[in-house]
mmCIF file of C-alpha atoms in Angstrom:
data_model
loop_
_atom_site.group_PDB
_atom_site.id
_atom_site.type_symbol
_atom_site.label_atom_id
_atom_site.label_comp_id
_atom_site.label_asym_id
_atom_site.label_seq_id
_atom_site.Cartn_x
_atom_site.Cartn_y
_atom_site.Cartn_z
ATOM 1 C CA MET A 1 -12.044 -17.401 -9.889
ATOM 2 C CA ASN A 2 -14.402 -17.223 -6.983
ATOM 3 C CA LEU A 3 -15.450 -20.449 -5.437
ATOM 4 C CA PRO A 4 -19.123 -20.750 -4.761
ATOM 5 C CA ALA A 5 -20.063 -20.262 -1.167
ATOM 6 C CA LYS A 6 -22.283 -23.315 -1.209
ATOM 7 C CA LYS A 7 -19.222 -25.515 -0.935
ATOM 8 C CA PHE A 8 -18.913 -24.371 2.632
ATOM 9 C CA ASN A 9 -22.436 -25.399 3.356
ATOM 10 C CA ASN A 10 -22.199 -28.745 1.669
ATOM 11 C CA PRO A 11 -22.082 -31.441 4.335
ATOM 12 C CA ASP A 12 -20.302 -33.722 1.873
ATOM 13 C CA GLN A 13 -17.281 -31.475 1.837
ATOM 14 C CA GLY A 14 -14.591 -32.906 4.035
ATOM 15 C CA PRO A 15 -12.507 -31.002 6.540
ATOM 16 C CA VAL A 16 -9.578 -30.797 4.139
ATOM 17 C CA ALA A 17 -11.651 -28.919 1.559
ATOM 18 C CA LEU A 18 -13.048 -26.607 4.207
ATOM 19 C CA HIS A 19 -9.600 -25.971 5.577
ATOM 20 C CA ASP A 20 -8.193 -25.249 2.119
ATOM 21 C CA ARG A 21 -11.018 -22.905 1.206
ATOM 22 C CA ALA A 22 -10.674 -21.023 4.475
ATOM 23 C CA MET A 23 -6.905 -20.746 4.017
ATOM 24 C CA ASP A 24 -7.421 -19.552 0.464
ATOM 25 C CA ASN A 25 -9.847 -16.878 1.625
ATOM 26 C CA LEU A 26 -7.522 -15.643 4.358
ATOM 27 C CA ARG A 27 -4.638 -15.535 1.868
ATOM 28 C CA TYR A 28 -6.789 -13.533 -0.548
ATOM 29 C CA ILE A 29 -7.737 -11.051 2.164
ATOM 30 C CA ARG A 30 -4.112 -10.594 3.221
ATOM 31 C CA GLU A 31 -2.877 -10.156 -0.357
ATOM 32 C CA THR A 32 -5.627 -7.666 -1.167
ATOM 33 C CA MET A 33 -4.796 -5.664 1.944
ATOM 34 C CA GLN A 34 -1.087 -5.665 1.104
ATOM 35 C CA ARG A 35 -1.670 -4.709 -2.532
ATOM 36 C CA SER A 36 -3.978 -1.858 -1.644
ATOM 37 C CA ALA A 37 -2.035 -0.433 1.258
ATOM 38 C CA SER A 38 0.289 2.474 0.681
ATOM 39 C CA PHE A 39 3.876 2.043 1.723
ATOM 40 C CA THR A 40 3.913 4.247 4.799
ATOM 41 C CA HIS A 41 7.246 3.215 6.278
ATOM 42 C CA VAL A 42 9.219 5.978 4.562
ATOM 43 C CA SER A 43 10.503 7.741 7.645
ATOM 44 C CA GLY A 44 10.033 11.458 8.203
ATOM 45 C CA ILE A 45 12.796 11.457 10.812
ATOM 46 C CA GLY A 46 15.005 9.598 8.346
ATOM 47 C CA GLY A 47 14.295 12.297 5.758
ATOM 48 C CA VAL A 48 15.311 15.056 8.161
ATOM 49 C CA LEU A 49 18.512 13.156 9.021
ATOM 50 C CA MET A 50 19.287 12.743 5.316
ATOM 51 C CA GLY A 51 18.820 16.479 4.864
ATOM 52 C CA LEU A 52 21.147 17.353 7.735
ATOM 53 C CA ILE A 53 23.814 14.982 6.405
ATOM 54 C CA ALA A 54 23.490 16.589 2.961
ATOM 55 C CA ILE A 55 23.898 20.122 4.322
ATOM 56 C CA ALA A 56 27.014 19.057 6.217
ATOM 57 C CA ALA A 57 28.294 17.399 3.035
ATOM 58 C CA ALA A 58 27.616 20.549 0.995
ATOM 59 C CA LEU A 59 29.703 22.590 3.437
ATOM 60 C CA ALA A 60 32.512 20.030 3.310
ATOM 61 C CA ALA A 61 32.366 19.594 -0.472
ATOM 62 C CA SER A 62 32.447 23.333 -1.152
ATOM 63 C CA GLY A 63 35.898 23.380 0.445
ATOM 64 C CA ALA A 64 37.131 20.266 -1.355
ATOM 65 C CA SER A 65 40.627 20.522 -2.790
ATOM 66 C CA GLY A 66 39.868 18.670 -6.003
ATOM 67 C CA PRO A 67 37.249 16.788 -8.041
ATOM 68 C CA SER A 68 38.088 13.427 -6.452
ATOM 69 C CA MET A 69 37.613 14.762 -2.959
ATOM 70 C CA TRP A 70 34.385 16.502 -4.003
ATOM 71 C CA VAL A 71 32.923 13.317 -5.501
ATOM 72 C CA GLY A 72 34.198 11.266 -2.544
ATOM 73 C CA THR A 73 32.573 13.621 -0.043
ATOM 74 C CA TRP A 74 29.192 13.373 -1.731
ATOM 75 C CA LEU A 75 29.380 9.589 -2.184
ATOM 76 C CA ALA A 76 30.231 9.162 1.502
ATOM 77 C CA ALA A 77 27.321 11.454 2.385
ATOM 78 C CA ALA A 78 24.998 9.442 0.128
ATOM 79 C CA ALA A 79 26.010 6.204 1.839
ATOM 80 C CA ALA A 80 25.513 7.737 5.297
ATOM 81 C CA ALA A 81 22.169 9.309 4.356
ATOM 82 C CA LEU A 82 20.751 6.150 2.754
ATOM 83 C CA SER A 83 21.878 4.123 5.780
ATOM 84 C CA ALA A 84 20.186 6.604 8.123
ATOM 85 C CA GLN A 85 16.928 6.383 6.160
ATOM 86 C CA ALA A 86 17.130 2.576 5.985
ATOM 87 C CA LEU A 87 17.612 2.322 9.763
ATOM 88 C CA ALA A 88 14.767 4.770 10.364
ATOM 89 C CA MET A 89 12.484 2.749 8.067
ATOM 90 C CA ILE A 90 13.379 -0.506 9.829
ATOM 91 C CA ARG A 91 12.595 1.181 13.144
ATOM 92 C CA LYS A 92 9.285 2.591 11.864
ATOM 93 C CA SER A 93 8.099 -0.692 10.357
ATOM 94 C CA ALA A 94 9.141 -2.614 13.482
ATOM 95 C CA ALA A 95 7.160 -0.167 15.622
ATOM 96 C CA ALA A 96 4.135 -0.845 13.430
ATOM 97 C CA GLY A 97 4.737 -4.578 13.768
ATOM 98 C CA GLU A 98 4.968 -5.009 10.010
ATOM 99 C CA GLY A 99 7.614 -6.263 7.626
ATOM 100 C CA LEU A 100 9.496 -3.641 5.633
ATOM 101 C CA LEU A 101 9.621 -5.485 2.336
ATOM 102 C CA THR A 102 6.117 -6.823 2.020
ATOM 103 C CA GLY A 103 3.819 -5.842 -0.848
ATOM 104 C CA PRO A 104 4.106 -2.102 -1.470
ATOM 105 C CA GLY A 105 7.473 -1.934 0.320
ATOM 106 C CA ARG A 106 9.001 -4.348 -2.143
ATOM 107 C CA LYS A 107 7.537 -2.425 -5.086
ATOM 108 C CA PHE A 108 8.876 0.804 -3.623
ATOM 109 C CA ALA A 109 12.373 -0.694 -3.438
ATOM 110 C CA TRP A 110 12.288 -2.219 -6.932
ATOM 111 C CA ASN A 111 11.189 1.097 -8.425
ATOM 112 C CA LEU A 112 13.752 3.125 -6.518
ATOM 113 C CA ILE A 113 16.801 0.969 -7.223
ATOM 114 C CA PRO A 114 17.090 1.182 -11.077
ATOM 115 C CA PRO A 115 17.501 4.988 -11.242
ATOM 116 C CA LEU A 116 20.045 4.781 -8.411
ATOM 117 C CA VAL A 117 22.014 2.149 -10.355
ATOM 118 C CA VAL A 118 21.886 4.395 -13.441
ATOM 119 C CA GLY A 119 23.143 7.234 -11.243
ATOM 120 C CA ALA A 120 26.091 5.129 -10.087
ATOM 121 C CA VAL A 121 26.997 4.183 -13.669
ATOM 122 C CA LEU A 122 26.685 7.766 -14.945
ATOM 123 C CA THR A 123 28.803 8.998 -12.033
ATOM 124 C CA MET A 124 31.665 6.789 -13.238
ATOM 125 C CA VAL A 125 31.137 7.928 -16.847
ATOM 126 C CA PHE A 126 30.987 11.619 -15.918
ATOM 127 C CA VAL A 127 34.065 11.375 -13.693
ATOM 128 C CA ARG A 128 36.046 9.659 -16.449
ATOM 129 C CA ALA A 129 34.871 12.270 -18.961
ATOM 130 C CA GLU A 130 35.736 15.026 -16.497
ATOM 131 C CA LEU A 131 32.148 16.261 -16.493
ATOM 132 C CA ILE A 132 31.982 16.703 -12.720
ATOM 133 C CA ASP A 133 29.961 19.897 -13.116
ATOM 134 C CA GLN A 134 27.086 17.873 -14.540
ATOM 135 C CA LEU A 135 26.871 15.531 -11.551
ATOM 136 C CA PRO A 136 24.584 17.662 -9.319
ATOM 137 C CA GLY A 137 21.943 17.851 -12.048
ATOM 138 C CA ALA A 138 22.243 14.141 -12.873
ATOM 139 C CA TRP A 139 22.113 13.052 -9.228
ATOM 140 C CA LEU A 140 19.120 15.247 -8.376
ATOM 141 C CA LEU A 141 17.253 14.195 -11.511
ATOM 142 C CA LEU A 142 17.875 10.453 -11.134
ATOM 143 C CA TYR A 143 17.214 10.382 -7.390
ATOM 144 C CA GLY A 144 14.005 12.296 -8.031
ATOM 145 C CA THR A 145 13.023 9.774 -10.713
ATOM 146 C CA GLY A 146 13.472 6.904 -8.272
ATOM 147 C CA ILE A 147 11.476 8.669 -5.585
ATOM 148 C CA VAL A 148 8.640 9.452 -8.004
ATOM 149 C CA THR A 149 8.403 5.881 -9.321
ATOM 150 C CA GLY A 150 8.891 4.208 -5.939
ATOM 151 C CA GLY A 151 6.730 6.844 -4.306
ATOM 152 C CA SER A 152 3.752 5.901 -6.447
ATOM 153 C CA TYR A 153 3.339 3.051 -3.921
ATOM 154 C CA SER A 154 3.743 5.365 -0.970
ATOM 155 C CA VAL A 155 1.990 8.262 0.670
ATOM 156 C CA ARG A 156 1.394 11.404 -1.418
ATOM 157 C CA PRO A 157 4.278 13.594 -0.100
ATOM 158 C CA VAL A 158 6.869 11.031 -1.290
ATOM 159 C CA PRO A 159 6.231 11.245 -5.062
ATOM 160 C CA LEU A 160 5.748 15.014 -4.700
ATOM 161 C CA MET A 161 9.213 15.218 -3.163
ATOM 162 C CA GLY A 162 10.568 13.175 -6.085
ATOM 163 C CA ALA A 163 8.997 15.575 -8.571
ATOM 164 C CA ALA A 164 10.588 18.521 -6.741
ATOM 165 C CA PHE A 165 13.992 16.789 -6.985
ATOM 166 C CA MET A 166 13.479 16.248 -10.717
ATOM 167 C CA GLY A 167 12.585 19.895 -11.238
ATOM 168 C CA LEU A 168 15.594 21.064 -9.251
ATOM 169 C CA GLY A 169 17.889 18.677 -11.137
ATOM 170 C CA THR A 170 16.680 19.965 -14.477
ATOM 171 C CA ILE A 171 17.295 23.569 -13.435
ATOM 172 C CA ALA A 172 20.750 22.605 -12.114
ATOM 173 C CA PHE A 173 21.809 21.445 -15.584
ATOM 174 C CA PHE A 174 21.270 24.944 -16.932
ATOM 175 C CA ALA A 175 22.660 26.875 -13.952
ATOM 176 C CA PRO A 176 26.262 28.024 -13.554
ATOM 177 C CA ALA A 177 28.596 25.186 -12.519
ATOM 178 C CA THR A 178 29.651 27.029 -9.358
ATOM 179 C CA TRP A 179 26.108 26.679 -8.005
ATOM 180 C CA GLY A 180 26.425 22.883 -7.875
ATOM 181 C CA ASP A 181 26.857 22.608 -4.113
ATOM 182 C CA ALA A 182 24.029 25.081 -3.535
ATOM 183 C CA PHE A 183 21.691 22.938 -5.650
ATOM 184 C CA MET A 184 22.831 19.819 -3.810
ATOM 185 C CA ALA A 185 22.218 21.512 -0.455
ATOM 186 C CA ALA A 186 18.805 22.786 -1.582
ATOM 187 C CA GLY A 187 17.764 19.373 -2.918
ATOM 188 C CA PHE A 188 19.309 16.676 -0.777
ATOM 189 C CA GLY A 189 19.333 19.018 2.224
ATOM 190 C CA GLY A 190 16.334 21.334 1.953
ATOM 191 C CA LEU A 191 13.825 19.075 0.203
ATOM 192 C CA HIS A 192 14.614 16.122 2.460
ATOM 193 C CA ILE A 193 14.154 18.233 5.593
ATOM 194 C CA LEU A 194 10.986 19.917 4.283
ATOM 195 C CA PHE A 195 9.262 16.735 3.132
ATOM 196 C CA GLY A 196 10.703 14.798 6.071
ATOM 197 C CA ILE A 197 8.862 17.136 8.441
ATOM 198 C CA VAL A 198 5.653 16.814 6.372
ATOM 199 C CA ILE A 199 5.862 12.997 6.416
ATOM 200 C CA TRP A 200 6.797 13.029 10.111
ATOM 201 C CA ARG A 201 3.733 15.113 11.006
ATOM 202 C CA ARG A 202 1.225 13.393 8.720
ATOM 203 C CA HIS A 203 2.411 9.800 8.591
ATOM 204 C CA GLY A 204 4.637 9.341 11.613
ATOM 205 C CA GLY A 205 8.369 9.508 12.202
ATOM 206 C CA MET B 1 -17.978 -34.012 11.418
ATOM 207 C CA ALA B 2 -20.821 -32.959 13.629
ATOM 208 C CA ALA B 3 -18.480 -32.743 16.578
ATOM 209 C CA ARG B 4 -16.093 -30.637 14.578
ATOM 210 C CA GLN B 5 -18.823 -28.388 13.375
ATOM 211 C CA GLY B 6 -19.864 -27.927 16.930
ATOM 212 C CA ALA B 7 -16.505 -26.326 17.566
ATOM 213 C CA LEU B 8 -17.200 -23.648 15.034
ATOM 214 C CA PRO B 9 -18.765 -20.375 16.064
ATOM 215 C CA LYS B 10 -22.364 -19.641 15.463
ATOM 216 C CA ALA B 11 -21.765 -17.042 12.856
ATOM 217 C CA ARG B 12 -24.836 -14.954 13.169
ATOM 218 C CA GLY B 13 -26.780 -13.325 15.924
ATOM 219 C CA ASP B 14 -30.245 -11.860 15.649
ATOM 220 C CA ALA B 15 -29.171 -8.259 15.942
ATOM 221 C CA ARG B 16 -28.636 -7.883 12.235
ATOM 222 C CA PRO B 17 -29.559 -4.881 10.128
ATOM 223 C CA THR B 18 -32.793 -5.368 8.310
ATOM 224 C CA ALA B 19 -30.962 -4.611 5.077
ATOM 225 C CA LEU B 20 -29.315 -7.996 5.406
ATOM 226 C CA ALA B 21 -32.569 -9.853 5.632
ATOM 227 C CA GLY B 22 -32.727 -10.425 1.887
ATOM 228 C CA VAL B 23 -29.209 -11.743 1.751
ATOM 229 C CA ARG B 24 -29.716 -13.916 4.751
ATOM 230 C CA GLY B 25 -32.833 -15.304 3.185
ATOM 231 C CA GLN B 26 -30.816 -16.812 0.382
ATOM 232 C CA HIS B 27 -29.730 -19.718 2.449
ATOM 233 C CA SER B 28 -30.935 -21.713 5.338
ATOM 234 C CA GLN B 29 -31.488 -19.867 8.559
ATOM 235 C CA ALA B 30 -31.366 -23.118 10.499
ATOM 236 C CA ALA B 31 -28.682 -23.298 13.148
ATOM 237 C CA ASP B 32 -25.983 -23.942 10.627
ATOM 238 C CA PRO B 33 -22.634 -23.530 12.279
ATOM 239 C CA LEU B 34 -20.999 -23.196 8.883
ATOM 240 C CA GLU B 35 -23.215 -20.320 7.918
ATOM 241 C CA LEU B 36 -21.152 -17.643 6.288
ATOM 242 C CA ASP B 37 -21.829 -14.057 5.578
ATOM 243 C CA ARG B 38 -22.595 -14.524 1.912
ATOM 244 C CA LEU B 39 -22.418 -10.814 1.362
ATOM 245 C CA ILE B 40 -18.726 -10.678 2.240
ATOM 246 C CA HIS B 41 -17.892 -14.190 1.086
ATOM 247 C CA GLU B 42 -18.226 -13.353 -2.622
ATOM 248 C CA ARG B 43 -14.715 -12.744 -3.947
ATOM 249 C CA VAL B 44 -15.083 -9.224 -5.383
ATOM 250 C CA ARG B 45 -17.010 -8.028 -2.330
ATOM 251 C CA LEU B 46 -14.448 -9.644 -0.043
ATOM 252 C CA GLY B 47 -11.769 -7.746 -1.977
ATOM 253 C CA ILE B 48 -13.611 -4.433 -1.640
ATOM 254 C CA VAL B 49 -14.079 -4.832 2.110
ATOM 255 C CA SER B 50 -10.473 -6.025 2.645
ATOM 256 C CA ALA B 51 -8.982 -3.142 0.677
ATOM 257 C CA LEU B 52 -11.123 -0.578 2.458
ATOM 258 C CA ALA B 53 -10.140 -2.041 5.823
ATOM 259 C CA VAL B 54 -6.546 -0.822 5.373
ATOM 260 C CA ASN B 55 -7.297 2.441 3.561
ATOM 261 C CA GLY B 56 -9.313 5.359 4.811
ATOM 262 C CA SER B 57 -11.131 5.514 1.510
ATOM 263 C CA LEU B 58 -10.617 4.322 -2.056
ATOM 264 C CA THR B 59 -12.065 5.603 -5.297
ATOM 265 C CA PHE B 60 -14.047 3.503 -7.716
ATOM 266 C CA THR B 61 -11.035 3.584 -10.071
ATOM 267 C CA ASP B 62 -8.651 2.474 -7.297
ATOM 268 C CA LEU B 63 -10.856 -0.506 -6.503
ATOM 269 C CA LYS B 64 -11.356 -1.378 -10.164
ATOM 270 C CA GLU B 65 -7.606 -1.493 -10.803
ATOM 271 C CA LEU B 66 -6.870 -3.298 -7.565
ATOM 272 C CA LEU B 67 -9.452 -6.030 -8.053
ATOM 273 C CA GLY B 68 -9.294 -6.248 -11.846
ATOM 274 C CA ALA B 69 -13.066 -5.924 -12.016
ATOM 275 C CA THR B 70 -15.130 -4.375 -14.793
ATOM 276 C CA ASP B 71 -17.122 -1.199 -14.166
ATOM 277 C CA GLY B 72 -20.434 -3.029 -14.144
ATOM 278 C CA ASN B 73 -19.234 -5.859 -11.960
ATOM 279 C CA LEU B 74 -17.630 -3.606 -9.373
ATOM 280 C CA SER B 75 -20.563 -1.226 -9.406
ATOM 281 C CA ALA B 76 -23.056 -4.043 -8.737
ATOM 282 C CA HIS B 77 -21.012 -5.542 -5.905
ATOM 283 C CA ALA B 78 -20.295 -2.163 -4.312
ATOM 284 C CA ARG B 79 -23.991 -1.350 -4.461
ATOM 285 C CA ARG B 80 -24.863 -4.533 -2.569
ATOM 286 C CA LEU B 81 -22.347 -3.687 0.141
ATOM 287 C CA GLU B 82 -23.667 -0.154 0.294
ATOM 288 C CA ASP B 83 -27.281 -1.350 0.548
ATOM 289 C CA ALA B 84 -26.281 -3.606 3.431
ATOM 290 C CA GLY B 85 -24.578 -0.720 5.209
ATOM 291 C CA TYR B 86 -21.098 -2.284 4.987
ATOM 292 C CA VAL B 87 -19.612 0.544 2.926
ATOM 293 C CA ARG B 88 -20.387 4.218 2.534
ATOM 294 C CA CYS B 89 -20.287 5.836 -0.880
ATOM 295 C CA GLN B 90 -19.619 9.494 -1.536
ATOM 296 C CA LYS B 91 -19.957 11.053 -4.968
ATOM 297 C CA SER B 92 -18.285 14.326 -5.837
ATOM 298 C CA PHE B 93 -16.592 16.165 -8.677
ATOM 299 C CA GLU B 94 -12.874 16.690 -9.100
ATOM 300 C CA SER B 95 -11.855 18.972 -11.955
ATOM 301 C CA ARG B 96 -15.392 18.537 -13.278
ATOM 302 C CA MET B 97 -14.922 14.777 -13.406
ATOM 303 C CA PRO B 98 -17.249 12.627 -11.309
ATOM 304 C CA LYS B 99 -15.488 10.890 -8.449
ATOM 305 C CA THR B 100 -16.906 8.060 -6.373
ATOM 306 C CA GLU B 101 -15.222 7.264 -3.085
ATOM 307 C CA TYR B 102 -15.930 4.341 -0.809
ATOM 308 C CA GLU B 103 -15.135 3.822 2.822
ATOM 309 C CA LEU B 104 -15.843 1.009 5.241
ATOM 310 C CA THR B 105 -18.521 1.568 7.880
ATOM 311 C CA LYS B 106 -18.235 0.322 11.452
ATOM 312 C CA LEU B 107 -20.682 -2.425 10.558
ATOM 313 C CA GLY B 108 -18.573 -3.432 7.553
ATOM 314 C CA ARG B 109 -15.431 -3.570 9.666
ATOM 315 C CA ARG B 110 -17.185 -5.691 12.275
ATOM 316 C CA GLU B 111 -18.537 -8.052 9.641
ATOM 317 C CA LEU B 112 -15.078 -8.486 8.137
ATOM 318 C CA GLN B 113 -13.720 -9.275 11.590
ATOM 319 C CA LEU B 114 -16.486 -11.835 12.112
ATOM 320 C CA TYR B 115 -15.711 -13.357 8.737
ATOM 321 C CA LEU B 116 -12.001 -13.582 9.604
ATOM 322 C CA ASP B 117 -12.870 -15.157 12.945
ATOM 323 C CA HIS B 118 -15.047 -17.643 11.131
ATOM 324 C CA MET B 119 -12.309 -18.602 8.671
ATOM 325 C CA GLU B 120 -9.852 -19.024 11.531
ATOM 326 C CA ALA B 121 -12.338 -21.163 13.430
ATOM 327 C CA ILE B 122 -12.783 -23.419 10.387
ATOM 328 C CA ILE B 123 -9.024 -23.811 10.032
ATOM 329 C CA SER B 124 -8.584 -24.434 13.715
ATOM 330 C CA ALA B 125 -11.417 -26.975 13.870
ATOM 331 C CA THR B 126 -10.285 -28.912 10.815
ATOM 332 C CA ARG B 127 -6.661 -28.868 11.970
ATOM 333 C CA ASP B 128 -7.665 -30.398 15.277
ATOM 334 C CA ALA B 129 -9.765 -33.034 13.513
#
């Protein structure tokens, strides 16, 4: 794989070969750096914002008049929270002068998306089957799964937060149905704010 | 070609660590403008230095997985970088398991920067040719 260094010192090598070898080396250095770097653009501020949105949603959802309104409230909150985090990540990566979806960032996204898609599909299934009470556990568990898998390419607090979500989601399945909003507030609100502050302090906003 | 080579930087000064003397001795010390830092130029060692440049420290296992190197291969290359003072190695135990961590020294970072400058100079000189 490695090209012998002597080619650089061979006077018979033309400029094209030199140029190509140098380009190849620079490309290798860049790719190695990208592969090895942790994805640090998960935003602590974005996490705190997500948490605040979730707590507001929990308050609104607890007063919902019916299952449709309850699900609608949480889906709207999810869209707002994910948008807030996405904007915060764009801002953080721009401040660092780096692309958001390069190397580890792309892996983070590809590992996060499948559990979220599963969550969307199961939401439709659970709503049709009138199993609304099971949604908090399913959402917490699947979101946590995505954060753990995507977070394996990120800084340590991110996968730890995912594991906490998974634990909370599992407990939620076995808790009384009336505690659903409390679990949602504790997870999407409390865990996001807690880990958001940790990420903010250790790895920047 | 000579004119083009003249545009390239003289890669090496005299103020080099003595640990590099052996490596330097492997190729001509004549005023060769294309002289490269052989120590970094080797692909696995270049990978080690590049990865450490963007991480505070990496374990032996991290580097092995990242570079797809065998234990023996990585160990030998890391040792050469350590002997030259480019990387620092720290051995410890974690849950009774031996753990080897590497980090880039100031010298290693400077040498990588020089190597990058050299590559850019080659590209620039050949592009202008």
